[in-house]
Short mmCIF file of C-alpha atoms in Angstrom, two decimals:
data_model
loop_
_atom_site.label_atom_id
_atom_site.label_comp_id
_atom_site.label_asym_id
_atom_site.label_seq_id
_atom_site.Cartn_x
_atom_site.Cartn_y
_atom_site.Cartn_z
CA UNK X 697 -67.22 -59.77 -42.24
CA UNK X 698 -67.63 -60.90 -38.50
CA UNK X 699 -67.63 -57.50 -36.24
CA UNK X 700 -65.91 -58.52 -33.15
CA UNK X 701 -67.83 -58.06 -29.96
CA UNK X 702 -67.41 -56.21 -26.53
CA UNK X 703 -65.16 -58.29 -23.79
CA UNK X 704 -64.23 -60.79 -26.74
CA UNK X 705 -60.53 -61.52 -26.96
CA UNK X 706 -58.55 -61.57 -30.22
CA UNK X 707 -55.25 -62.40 -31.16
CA UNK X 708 -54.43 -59.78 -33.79
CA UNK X 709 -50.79 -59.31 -35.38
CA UNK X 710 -50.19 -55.25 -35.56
CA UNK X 711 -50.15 -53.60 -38.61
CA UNK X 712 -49.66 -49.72 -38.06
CA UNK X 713 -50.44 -46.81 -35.77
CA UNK X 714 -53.25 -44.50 -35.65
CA UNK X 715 -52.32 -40.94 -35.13
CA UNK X 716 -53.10 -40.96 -31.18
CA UNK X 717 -50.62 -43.81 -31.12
CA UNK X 718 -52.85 -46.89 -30.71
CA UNK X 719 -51.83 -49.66 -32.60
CA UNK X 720 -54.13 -50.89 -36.30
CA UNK X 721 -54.62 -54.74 -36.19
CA UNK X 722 -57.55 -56.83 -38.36
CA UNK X 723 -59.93 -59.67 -37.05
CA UNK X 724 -60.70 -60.69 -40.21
CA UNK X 725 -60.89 -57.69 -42.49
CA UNK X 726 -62.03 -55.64 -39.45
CA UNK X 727 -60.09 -53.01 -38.32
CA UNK X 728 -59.22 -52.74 -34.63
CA UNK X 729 -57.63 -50.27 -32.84
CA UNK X 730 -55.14 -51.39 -30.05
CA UNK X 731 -54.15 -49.97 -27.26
CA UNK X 732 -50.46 -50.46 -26.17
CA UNK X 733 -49.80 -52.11 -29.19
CA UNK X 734 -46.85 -51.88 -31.76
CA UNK X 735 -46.54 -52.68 -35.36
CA UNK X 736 -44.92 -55.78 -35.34
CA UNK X 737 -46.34 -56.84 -32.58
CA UNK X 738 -48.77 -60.16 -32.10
CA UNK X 739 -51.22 -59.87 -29.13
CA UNK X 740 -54.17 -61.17 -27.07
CA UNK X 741 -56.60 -57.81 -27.13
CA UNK X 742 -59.75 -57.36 -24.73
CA UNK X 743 -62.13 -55.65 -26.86
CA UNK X 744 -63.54 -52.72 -25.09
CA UNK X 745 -65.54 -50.69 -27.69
CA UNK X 746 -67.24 -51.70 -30.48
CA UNK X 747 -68.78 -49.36 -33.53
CA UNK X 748 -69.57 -49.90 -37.39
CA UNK X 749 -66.94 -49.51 -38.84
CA UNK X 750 -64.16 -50.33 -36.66
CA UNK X 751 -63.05 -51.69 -32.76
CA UNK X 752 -61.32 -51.07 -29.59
CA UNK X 753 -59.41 -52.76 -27.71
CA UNK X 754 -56.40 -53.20 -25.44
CA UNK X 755 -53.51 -55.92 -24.99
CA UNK X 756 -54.15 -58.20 -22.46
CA UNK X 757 -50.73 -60.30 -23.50
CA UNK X 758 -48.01 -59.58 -26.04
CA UNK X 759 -47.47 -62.77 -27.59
CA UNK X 760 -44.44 -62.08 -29.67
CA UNK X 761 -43.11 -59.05 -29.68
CA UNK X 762 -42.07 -55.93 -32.40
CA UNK X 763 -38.52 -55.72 -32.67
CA UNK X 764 -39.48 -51.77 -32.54
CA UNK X 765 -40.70 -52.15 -28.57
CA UNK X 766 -38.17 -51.43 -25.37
CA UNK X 767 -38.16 -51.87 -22.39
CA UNK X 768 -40.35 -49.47 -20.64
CA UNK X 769 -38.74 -47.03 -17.88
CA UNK X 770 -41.27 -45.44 -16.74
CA UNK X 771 -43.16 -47.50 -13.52
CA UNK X 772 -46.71 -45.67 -14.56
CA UNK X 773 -47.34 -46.29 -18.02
CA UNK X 774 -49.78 -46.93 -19.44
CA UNK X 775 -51.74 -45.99 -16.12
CA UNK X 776 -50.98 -42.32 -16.85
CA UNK X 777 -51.86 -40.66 -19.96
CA UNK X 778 -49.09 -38.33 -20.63
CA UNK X 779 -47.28 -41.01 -22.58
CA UNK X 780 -48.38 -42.66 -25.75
CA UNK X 781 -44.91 -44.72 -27.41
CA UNK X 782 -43.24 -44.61 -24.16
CA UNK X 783 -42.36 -48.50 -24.92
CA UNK X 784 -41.24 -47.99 -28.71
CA UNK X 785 -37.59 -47.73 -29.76
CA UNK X 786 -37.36 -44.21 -30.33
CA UNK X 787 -35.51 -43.90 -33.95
CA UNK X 788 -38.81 -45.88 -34.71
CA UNK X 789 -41.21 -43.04 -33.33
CA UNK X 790 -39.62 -40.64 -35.11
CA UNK X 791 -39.96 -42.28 -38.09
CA UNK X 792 -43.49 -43.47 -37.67
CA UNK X 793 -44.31 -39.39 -36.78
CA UNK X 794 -42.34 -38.31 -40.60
CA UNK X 795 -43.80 -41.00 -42.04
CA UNK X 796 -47.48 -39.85 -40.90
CA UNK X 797 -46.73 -36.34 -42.49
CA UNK X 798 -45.91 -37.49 -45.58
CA UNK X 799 -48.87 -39.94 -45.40
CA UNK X 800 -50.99 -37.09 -44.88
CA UNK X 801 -50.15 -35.49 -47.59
CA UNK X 802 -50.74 -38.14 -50.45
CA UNK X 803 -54.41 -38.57 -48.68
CA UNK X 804 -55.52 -34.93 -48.06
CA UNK X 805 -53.72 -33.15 -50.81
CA UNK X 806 -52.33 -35.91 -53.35
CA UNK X 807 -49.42 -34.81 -53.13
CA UNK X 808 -45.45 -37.10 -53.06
CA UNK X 809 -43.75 -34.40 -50.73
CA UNK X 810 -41.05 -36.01 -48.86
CA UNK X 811 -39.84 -34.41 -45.70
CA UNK X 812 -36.54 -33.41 -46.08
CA UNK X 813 -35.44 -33.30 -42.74
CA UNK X 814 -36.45 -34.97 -39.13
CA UNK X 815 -35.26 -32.88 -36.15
CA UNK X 816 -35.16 -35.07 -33.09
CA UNK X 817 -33.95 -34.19 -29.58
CA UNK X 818 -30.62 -35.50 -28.60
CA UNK X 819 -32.88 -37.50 -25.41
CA UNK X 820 -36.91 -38.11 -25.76
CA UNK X 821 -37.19 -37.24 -21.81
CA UNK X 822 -37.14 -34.46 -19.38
CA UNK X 823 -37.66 -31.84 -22.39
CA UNK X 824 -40.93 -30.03 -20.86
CA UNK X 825 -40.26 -26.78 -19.47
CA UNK X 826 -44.02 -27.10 -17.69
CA UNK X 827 -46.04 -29.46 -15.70
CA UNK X 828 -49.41 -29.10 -14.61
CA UNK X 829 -50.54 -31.26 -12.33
CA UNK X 830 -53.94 -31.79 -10.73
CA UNK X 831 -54.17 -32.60 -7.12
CA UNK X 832 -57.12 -34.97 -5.73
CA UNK X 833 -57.64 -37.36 -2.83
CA UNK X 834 -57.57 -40.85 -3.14
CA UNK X 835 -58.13 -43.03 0.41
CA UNK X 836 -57.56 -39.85 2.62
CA UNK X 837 -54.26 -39.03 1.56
CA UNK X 838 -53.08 -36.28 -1.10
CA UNK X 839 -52.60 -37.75 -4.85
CA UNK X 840 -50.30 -35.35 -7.56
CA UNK X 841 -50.23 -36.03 -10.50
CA UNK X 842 -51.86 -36.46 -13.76
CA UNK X 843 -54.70 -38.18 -15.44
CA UNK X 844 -55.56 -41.54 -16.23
CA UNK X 845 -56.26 -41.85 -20.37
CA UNK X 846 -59.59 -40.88 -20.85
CA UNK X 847 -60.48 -40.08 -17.17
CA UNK X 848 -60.60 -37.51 -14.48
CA UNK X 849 -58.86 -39.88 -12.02
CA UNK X 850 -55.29 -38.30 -10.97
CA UNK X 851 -52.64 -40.98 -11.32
CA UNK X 852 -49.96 -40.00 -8.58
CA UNK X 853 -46.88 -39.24 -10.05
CA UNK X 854 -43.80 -37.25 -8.24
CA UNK X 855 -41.05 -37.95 -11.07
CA UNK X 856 -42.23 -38.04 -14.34
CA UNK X 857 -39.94 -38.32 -16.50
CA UNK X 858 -40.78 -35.91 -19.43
CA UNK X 859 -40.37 -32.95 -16.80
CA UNK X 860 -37.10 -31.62 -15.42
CA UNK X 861 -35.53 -33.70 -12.31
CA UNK X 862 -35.68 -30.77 -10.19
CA UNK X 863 -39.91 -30.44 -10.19
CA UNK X 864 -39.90 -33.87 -8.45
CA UNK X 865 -38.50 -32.22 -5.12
CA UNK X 866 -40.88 -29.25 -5.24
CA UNK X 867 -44.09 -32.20 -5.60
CA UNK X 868 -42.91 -34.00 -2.55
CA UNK X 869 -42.69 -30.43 -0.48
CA UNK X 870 -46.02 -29.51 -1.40
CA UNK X 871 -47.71 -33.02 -0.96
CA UNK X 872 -46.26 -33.18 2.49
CA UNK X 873 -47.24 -29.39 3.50
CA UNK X 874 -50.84 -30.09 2.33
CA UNK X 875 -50.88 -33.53 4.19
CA UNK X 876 -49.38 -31.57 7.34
CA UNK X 877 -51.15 -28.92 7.44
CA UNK X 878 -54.33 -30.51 6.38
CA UNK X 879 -55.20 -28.05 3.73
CA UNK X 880 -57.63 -29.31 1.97
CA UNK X 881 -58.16 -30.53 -1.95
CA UNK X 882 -60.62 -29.67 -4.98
CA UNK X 883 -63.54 -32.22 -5.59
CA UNK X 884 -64.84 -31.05 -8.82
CA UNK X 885 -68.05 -33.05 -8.24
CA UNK X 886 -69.05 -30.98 -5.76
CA UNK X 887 -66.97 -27.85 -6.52
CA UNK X 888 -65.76 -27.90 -3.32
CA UNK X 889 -62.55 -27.68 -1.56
CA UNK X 890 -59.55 -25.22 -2.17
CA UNK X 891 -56.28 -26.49 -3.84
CA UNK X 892 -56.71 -27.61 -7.65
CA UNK X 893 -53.48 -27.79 -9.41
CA UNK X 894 -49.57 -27.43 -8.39
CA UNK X 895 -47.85 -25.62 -11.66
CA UNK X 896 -44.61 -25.26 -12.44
CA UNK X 897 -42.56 -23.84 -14.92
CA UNK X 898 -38.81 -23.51 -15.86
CA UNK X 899 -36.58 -21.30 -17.57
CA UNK X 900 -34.33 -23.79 -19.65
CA UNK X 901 -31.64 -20.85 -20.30
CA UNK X 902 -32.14 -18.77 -17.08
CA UNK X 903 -32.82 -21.99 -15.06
CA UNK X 904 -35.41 -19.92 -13.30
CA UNK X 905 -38.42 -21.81 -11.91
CA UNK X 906 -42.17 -20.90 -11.22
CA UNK X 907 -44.21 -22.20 -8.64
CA UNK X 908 -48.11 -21.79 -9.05
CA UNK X 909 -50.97 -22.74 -6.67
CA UNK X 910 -54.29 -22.77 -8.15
CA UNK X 911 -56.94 -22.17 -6.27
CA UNK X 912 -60.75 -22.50 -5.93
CA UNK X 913 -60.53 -19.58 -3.55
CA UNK X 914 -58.21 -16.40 -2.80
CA UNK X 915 -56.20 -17.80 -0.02
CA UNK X 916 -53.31 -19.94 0.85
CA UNK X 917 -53.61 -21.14 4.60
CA UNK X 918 -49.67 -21.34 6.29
CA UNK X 919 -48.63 -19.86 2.90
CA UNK X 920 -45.31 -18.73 4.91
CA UNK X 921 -44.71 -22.20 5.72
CA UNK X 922 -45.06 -23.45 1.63
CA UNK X 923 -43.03 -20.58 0.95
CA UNK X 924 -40.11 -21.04 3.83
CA UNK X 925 -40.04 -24.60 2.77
CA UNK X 926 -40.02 -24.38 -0.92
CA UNK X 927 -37.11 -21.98 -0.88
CA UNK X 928 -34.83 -24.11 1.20
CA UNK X 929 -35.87 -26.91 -1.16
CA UNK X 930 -34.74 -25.32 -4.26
CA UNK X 931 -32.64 -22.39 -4.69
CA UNK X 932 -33.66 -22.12 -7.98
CA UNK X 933 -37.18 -21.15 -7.66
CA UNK X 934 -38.05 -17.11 -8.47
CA UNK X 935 -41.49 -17.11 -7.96
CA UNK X 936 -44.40 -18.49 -5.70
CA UNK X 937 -47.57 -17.55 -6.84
CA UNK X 938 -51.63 -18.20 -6.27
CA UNK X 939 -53.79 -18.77 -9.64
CA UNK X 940 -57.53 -17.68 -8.45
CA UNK X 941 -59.72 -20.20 -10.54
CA UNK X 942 -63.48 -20.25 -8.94
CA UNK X 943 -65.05 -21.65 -11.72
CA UNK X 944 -66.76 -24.65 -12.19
CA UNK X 945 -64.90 -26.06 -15.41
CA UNK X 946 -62.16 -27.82 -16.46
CA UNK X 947 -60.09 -25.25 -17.32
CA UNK X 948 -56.97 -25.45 -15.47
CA UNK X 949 -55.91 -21.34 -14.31
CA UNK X 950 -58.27 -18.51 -13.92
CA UNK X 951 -57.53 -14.87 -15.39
CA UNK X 952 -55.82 -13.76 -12.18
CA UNK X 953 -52.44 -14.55 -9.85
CA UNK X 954 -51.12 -12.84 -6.83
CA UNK X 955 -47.35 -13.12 -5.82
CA UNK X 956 -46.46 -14.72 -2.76
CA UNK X 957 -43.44 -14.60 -3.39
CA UNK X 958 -40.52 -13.30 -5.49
CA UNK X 959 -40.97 -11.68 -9.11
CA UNK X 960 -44.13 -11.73 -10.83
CA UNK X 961 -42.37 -13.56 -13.91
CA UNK X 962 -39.25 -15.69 -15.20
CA UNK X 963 -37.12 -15.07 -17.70
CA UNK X 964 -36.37 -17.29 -20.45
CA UNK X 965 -34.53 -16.85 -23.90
CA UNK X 966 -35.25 -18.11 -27.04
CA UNK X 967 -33.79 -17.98 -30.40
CA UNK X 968 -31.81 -14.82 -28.89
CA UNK X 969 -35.01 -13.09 -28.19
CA UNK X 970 -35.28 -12.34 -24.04
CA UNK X 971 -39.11 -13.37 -22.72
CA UNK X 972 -40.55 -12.98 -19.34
CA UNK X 973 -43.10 -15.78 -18.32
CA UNK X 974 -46.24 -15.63 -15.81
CA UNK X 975 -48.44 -18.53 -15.01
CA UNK X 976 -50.22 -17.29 -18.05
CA UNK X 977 -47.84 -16.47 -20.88
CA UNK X 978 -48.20 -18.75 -24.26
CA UNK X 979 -44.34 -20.89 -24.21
CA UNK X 980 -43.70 -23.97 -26.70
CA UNK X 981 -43.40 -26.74 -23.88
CA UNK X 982 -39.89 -27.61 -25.52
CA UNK X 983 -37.10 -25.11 -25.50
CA UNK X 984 -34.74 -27.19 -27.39
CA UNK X 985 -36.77 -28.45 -29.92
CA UNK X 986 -38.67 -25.04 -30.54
CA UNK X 987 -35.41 -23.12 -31.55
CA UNK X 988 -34.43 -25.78 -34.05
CA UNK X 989 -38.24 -25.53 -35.52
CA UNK X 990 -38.27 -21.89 -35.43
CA UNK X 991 -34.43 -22.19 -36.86
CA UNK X 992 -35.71 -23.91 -39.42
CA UNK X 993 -38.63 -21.42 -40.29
CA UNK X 994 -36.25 -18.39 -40.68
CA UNK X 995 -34.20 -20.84 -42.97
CA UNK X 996 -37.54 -21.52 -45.27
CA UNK X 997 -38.09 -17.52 -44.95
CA UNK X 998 -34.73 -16.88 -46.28
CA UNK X 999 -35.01 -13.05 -45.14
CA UNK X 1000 -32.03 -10.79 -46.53
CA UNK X 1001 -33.16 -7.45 -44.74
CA UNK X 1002 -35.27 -6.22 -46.99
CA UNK X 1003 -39.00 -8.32 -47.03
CA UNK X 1004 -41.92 -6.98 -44.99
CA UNK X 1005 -43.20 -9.92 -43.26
CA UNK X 1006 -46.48 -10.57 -41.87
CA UNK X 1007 -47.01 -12.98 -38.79
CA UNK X 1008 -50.72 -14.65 -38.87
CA UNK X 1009 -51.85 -16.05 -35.61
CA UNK X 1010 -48.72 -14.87 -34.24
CA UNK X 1011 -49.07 -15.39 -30.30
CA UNK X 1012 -46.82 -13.57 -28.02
CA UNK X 1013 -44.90 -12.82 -31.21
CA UNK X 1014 -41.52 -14.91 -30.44
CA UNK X 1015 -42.05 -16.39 -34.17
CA UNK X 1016 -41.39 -13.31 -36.02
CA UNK X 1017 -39.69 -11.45 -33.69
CA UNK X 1018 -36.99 -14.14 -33.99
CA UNK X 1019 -36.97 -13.05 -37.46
CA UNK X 1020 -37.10 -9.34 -36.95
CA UNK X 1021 -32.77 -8.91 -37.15
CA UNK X 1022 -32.92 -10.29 -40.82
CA UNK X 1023 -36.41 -8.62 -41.73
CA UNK X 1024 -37.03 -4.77 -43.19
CA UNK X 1025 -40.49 -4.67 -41.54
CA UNK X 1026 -42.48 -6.94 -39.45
CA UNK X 1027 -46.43 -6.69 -38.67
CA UNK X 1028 -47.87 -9.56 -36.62
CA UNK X 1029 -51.71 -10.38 -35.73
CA UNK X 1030 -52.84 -12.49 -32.39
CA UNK X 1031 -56.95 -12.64 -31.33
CA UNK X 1032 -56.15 -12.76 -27.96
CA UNK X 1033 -54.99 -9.48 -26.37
CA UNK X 1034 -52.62 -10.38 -23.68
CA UNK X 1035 -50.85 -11.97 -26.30
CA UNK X 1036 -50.70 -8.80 -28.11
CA UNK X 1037 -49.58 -6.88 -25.17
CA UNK X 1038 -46.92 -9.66 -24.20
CA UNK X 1039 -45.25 -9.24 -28.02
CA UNK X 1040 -45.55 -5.45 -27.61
CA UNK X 1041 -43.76 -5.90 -24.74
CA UNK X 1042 -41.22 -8.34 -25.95
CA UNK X 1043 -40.24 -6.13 -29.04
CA UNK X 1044 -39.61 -2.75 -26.85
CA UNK X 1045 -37.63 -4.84 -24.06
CA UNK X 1046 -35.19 -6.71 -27.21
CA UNK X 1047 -35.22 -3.11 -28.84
CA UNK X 1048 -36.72 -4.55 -32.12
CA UNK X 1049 -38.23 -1.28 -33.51
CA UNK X 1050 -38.98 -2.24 -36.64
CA UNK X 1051 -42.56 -4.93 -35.53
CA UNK X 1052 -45.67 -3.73 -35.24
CA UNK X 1053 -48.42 -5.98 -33.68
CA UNK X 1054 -51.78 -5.84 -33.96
CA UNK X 1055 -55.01 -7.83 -32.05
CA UNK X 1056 -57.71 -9.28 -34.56
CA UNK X 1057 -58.58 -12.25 -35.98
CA UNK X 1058 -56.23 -13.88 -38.34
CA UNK X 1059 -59.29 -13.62 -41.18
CA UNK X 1060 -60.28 -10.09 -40.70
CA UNK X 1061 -56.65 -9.23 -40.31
CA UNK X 1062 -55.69 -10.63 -43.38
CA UNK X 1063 -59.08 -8.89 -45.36
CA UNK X 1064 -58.14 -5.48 -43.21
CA UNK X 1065 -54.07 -5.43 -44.76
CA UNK X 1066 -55.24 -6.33 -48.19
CA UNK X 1067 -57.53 -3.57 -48.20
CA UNK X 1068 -54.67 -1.94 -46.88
CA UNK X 1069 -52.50 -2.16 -49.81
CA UNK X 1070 -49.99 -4.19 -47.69
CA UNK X 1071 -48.08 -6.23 -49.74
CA UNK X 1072 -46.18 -8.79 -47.74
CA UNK X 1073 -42.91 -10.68 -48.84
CA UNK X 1074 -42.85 -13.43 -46.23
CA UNK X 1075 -46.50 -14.62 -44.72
CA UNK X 1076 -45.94 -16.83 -41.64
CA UNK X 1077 -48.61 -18.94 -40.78
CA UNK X 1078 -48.58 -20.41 -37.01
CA UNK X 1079 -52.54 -21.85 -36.82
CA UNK X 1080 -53.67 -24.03 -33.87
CA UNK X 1081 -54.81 -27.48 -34.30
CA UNK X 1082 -57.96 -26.94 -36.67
CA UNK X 1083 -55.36 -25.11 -39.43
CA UNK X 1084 -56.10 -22.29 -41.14
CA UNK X 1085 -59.67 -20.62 -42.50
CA UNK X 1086 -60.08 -20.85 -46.16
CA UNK X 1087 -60.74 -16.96 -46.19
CA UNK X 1088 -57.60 -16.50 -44.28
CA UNK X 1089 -55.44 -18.65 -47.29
CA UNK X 1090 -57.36 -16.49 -50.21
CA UNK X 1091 -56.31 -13.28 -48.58
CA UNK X 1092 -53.19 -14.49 -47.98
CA UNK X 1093 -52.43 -15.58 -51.90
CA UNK X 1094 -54.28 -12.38 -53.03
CA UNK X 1095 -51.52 -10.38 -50.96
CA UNK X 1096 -48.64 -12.36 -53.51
CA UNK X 1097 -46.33 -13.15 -51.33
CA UNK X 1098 -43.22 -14.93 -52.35
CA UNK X 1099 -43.01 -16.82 -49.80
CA UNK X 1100 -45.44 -18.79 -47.12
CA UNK X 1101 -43.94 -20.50 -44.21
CA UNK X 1102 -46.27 -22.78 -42.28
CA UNK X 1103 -45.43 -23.92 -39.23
CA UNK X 1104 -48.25 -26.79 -38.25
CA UNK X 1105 -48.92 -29.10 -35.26
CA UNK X 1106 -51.48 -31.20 -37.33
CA UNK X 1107 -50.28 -33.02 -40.27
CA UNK X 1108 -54.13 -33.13 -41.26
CA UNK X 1109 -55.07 -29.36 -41.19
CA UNK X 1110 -51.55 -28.49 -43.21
CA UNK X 1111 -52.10 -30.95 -45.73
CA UNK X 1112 -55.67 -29.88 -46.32
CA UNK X 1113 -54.29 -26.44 -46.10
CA UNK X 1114 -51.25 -27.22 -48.49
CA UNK X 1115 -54.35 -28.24 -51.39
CA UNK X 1116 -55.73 -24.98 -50.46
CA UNK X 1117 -53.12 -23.00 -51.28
CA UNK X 1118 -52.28 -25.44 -54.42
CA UNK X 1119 -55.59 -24.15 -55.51
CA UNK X 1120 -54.27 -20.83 -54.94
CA UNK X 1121 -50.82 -20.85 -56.76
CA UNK X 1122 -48.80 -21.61 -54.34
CA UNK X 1123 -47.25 -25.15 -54.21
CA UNK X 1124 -45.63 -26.66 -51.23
CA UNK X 1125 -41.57 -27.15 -52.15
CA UNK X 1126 -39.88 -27.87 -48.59
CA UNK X 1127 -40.90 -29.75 -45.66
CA UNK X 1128 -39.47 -30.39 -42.55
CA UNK X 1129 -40.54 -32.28 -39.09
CA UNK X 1130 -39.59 -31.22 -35.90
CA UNK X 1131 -40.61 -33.75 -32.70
CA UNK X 1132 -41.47 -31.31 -29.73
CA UNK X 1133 -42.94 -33.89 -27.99
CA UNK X 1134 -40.94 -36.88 -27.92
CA UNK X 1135 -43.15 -39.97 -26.09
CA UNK X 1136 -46.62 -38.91 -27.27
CA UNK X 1137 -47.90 -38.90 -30.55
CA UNK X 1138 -47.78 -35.12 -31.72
CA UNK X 1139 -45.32 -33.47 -34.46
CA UNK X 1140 -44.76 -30.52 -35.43
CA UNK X 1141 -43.92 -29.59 -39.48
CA UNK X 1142 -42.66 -26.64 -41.05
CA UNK X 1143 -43.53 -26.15 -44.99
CA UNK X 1144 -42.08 -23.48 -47.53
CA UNK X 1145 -44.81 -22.52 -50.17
CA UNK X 1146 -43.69 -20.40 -53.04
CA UNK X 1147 -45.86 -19.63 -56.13
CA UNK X 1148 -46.28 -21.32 -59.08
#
């Protein structure tokens, strides 16, 4: 088999998509990854990477093209990297994203589990209730916006169009105050220089929106003047705050904001449960899309008013206390404290006075109730990406639940996770899809396990 080399170009006819949303084509035998390509598509690829096993490369020139691509809207892709399919037909993403789940699972848990149902937004764009964007210097002037794939270079970008109209207006205010004022930018190769990132964040049901300035520093020079201008901009806006982040990293906010302006939080509802956000609550990105998922979870629970049910990994707690109403008892556990505190919160402020939450780790948590006695009805499972720990799923079983609902944003980790549990007695019967982030190549699944 002839490996193809760097900087050689190959016509290659596209066969599939990787799960980052490059396209699979084959130079005789040898797989290639493409980016920008389609299945269906033929290209001319530069090959920029080359390894044992497989290449990379990127079209050049789309010789004849899938009848799954569109015609692109957005002016900046594929120069920025929030996008991955922005140029497929959409009924085909959301295909290729259920057909990856169930893909998953006859690999990583041989297992024919069809997903039942795909819920898709009624639009793919302006569905992000966030935007962080970093701001740099490119030629003297101010660049916002966000980063090239697989680079630190800021792509400038007032209007993107997975973010609410509205945040394009509050970019151009603060690009021209910072260019007016001559307030000067973050260089994270030298660690100098004092604004770092403009974020924002809406309220989908309030309408509410957040304005954040992070900083390498405590303060805001002409802060008044951001403040007086902002406000006239957008009468929507409820809160101007500073995000201290001195560190040298590449984590976006620091531990600490101070209020310039306006309330300390927004307000938000979702699934009927009131939430107040700062600059550092946990949200899904998604309002929409995360009420039909979580919609969808309480239908797999199938609560009548008299299970206990036990939230793993449970965040600020909106999961389960969505769930609460229909629920006798509810006991959630989050690692990270301020996450415990904000469900706390959240429960006393909806009056839900029958959830208790906890802080531990999901694995001693679940050891710590079975020792316990507790005896759940309902486990719900909310892992991040790397899924859940085998000790976690073997406490879990040994609790004999009837029912597990797993909510996943990696069809790899569930389906490993589904064998797990298989192994366990407990055998995965429903499965549904939910796309929370329409354009890029992440989905989100919900699975019912009951026993077997």
């Amino acid at each position: 088999m002839a490996v193809p080399q760097k900087n050689q170009t190959l016509t290659l006819k596209i066969e599939s998509l990787t799960a980052e949303g490059s396209g699979v084509g084959r130079a005789n035998g040898f797989a290639v990854f493409v980016r920008g390509g389609l299945p269906g598509d033929t290209v001319e690829a530069h090959v920029i990477k080359t390894k044992a096993h497989y290449a990379v490369a990127k079209v050049t020139r789309i010789l004849e093209p899938s009848p799954h691509r569109t015609e692109n809207a957005c002016p900046l892709f594929p120069r920025c990297g929030g996008c991955a399919l922005r140029e497929a037909d959409y009924a085909f993403e959301a295909a290729q994203k259920r057909a990856r789940v169930e893909e998953a699972f006859r690999r990583l848990a041989g297992l024919s589990l069809p997903v039942s149902e795909m819920l898709v937004p009624d639009s793919p764009d302006r569905y992000r209730n966030k935007a962080q964007y970093p701001v740099a210097t490119e030629n003297g002037r101010v660049v916002i916006g966000f980063y090239a794939p697989r680079t630190h270079r800021v792509v400038d970008c007032t209007d993107c169009l997975l973010q609410p109209a509205e945040f394009a207006g509050i970019v151009r205010v603060f690009r021209t105050f910072l260019e007016e004022f001559g307030v000067s930018v973050y260089d994270p190769a030298t660690g100098r220089g004092l604004v770092r990132h403009l974020y924002l964040r809406k309220g989908f049901q309030s309408g509410e929106i957040l304005v954040c300035i992070v900083l390498n520093g405590e303060r805001l020079p002409h802060a008044d003047a951001l403040v007086r201008r902002l406000t006239a901009q957008n009468g929507h806006i409820a809160s101007i705050q500073l995000n201290h982040n001195t560190a040298r990293t590449n984590v976006i906010l620091g531990g600490r904001c101070t209020v310039l302006w306006g309330a300390a939080e927004i307000a938000d509802t979702l699934c009927g449960v009131r939430v107040r956000l700062s600059p550092l609550s946990f949200y899904q990105v998604n309002h929409d899309m995360a009420e039909r998922l979580y919609e969808k979870a309480a239908e797999f629970a199938a609560l009548t008013g008299r299970e206990t049910v036990l939230d793993l990994y449970c965040g600020a707690g909106l999961v389960g206390l969505s769930m609460a109403k229909g629920a006798k008892r509810l006991y959630g556990a989050e690692i990270v404290p301020e996450a415990v505190a904000d469900a706390r919160r959240c429960a006393a402020e909806n009056g839900v006075q029958n959830a208790e939450f906890f802080c531990g780790d999901a694995k001693d948590a679940a050891k710590r109730l079975l020792e316990g006695g507790a005896r759940p009805d309902v486990v719900l499972l909310d892992p991040p990406r790397k899924g859940c720990d085998e000790a976690v799923l073997a406490a879990v079983a040994e609790m004999a639940p009837e029912r597990i609902v797993y909510i996943s944003c990696d069809p790899a980790t569930l389906a490993r996770d589904a064998a797990r549990l298989l192994s366990h007695g407990y055998a995965p019967v429903r499965l549904a899809c939910a796309d929370l982030f329409p354009r890029t190549s992440h989905v989100e699944s919900v699975c019912l396990f009951a026993r077997c």
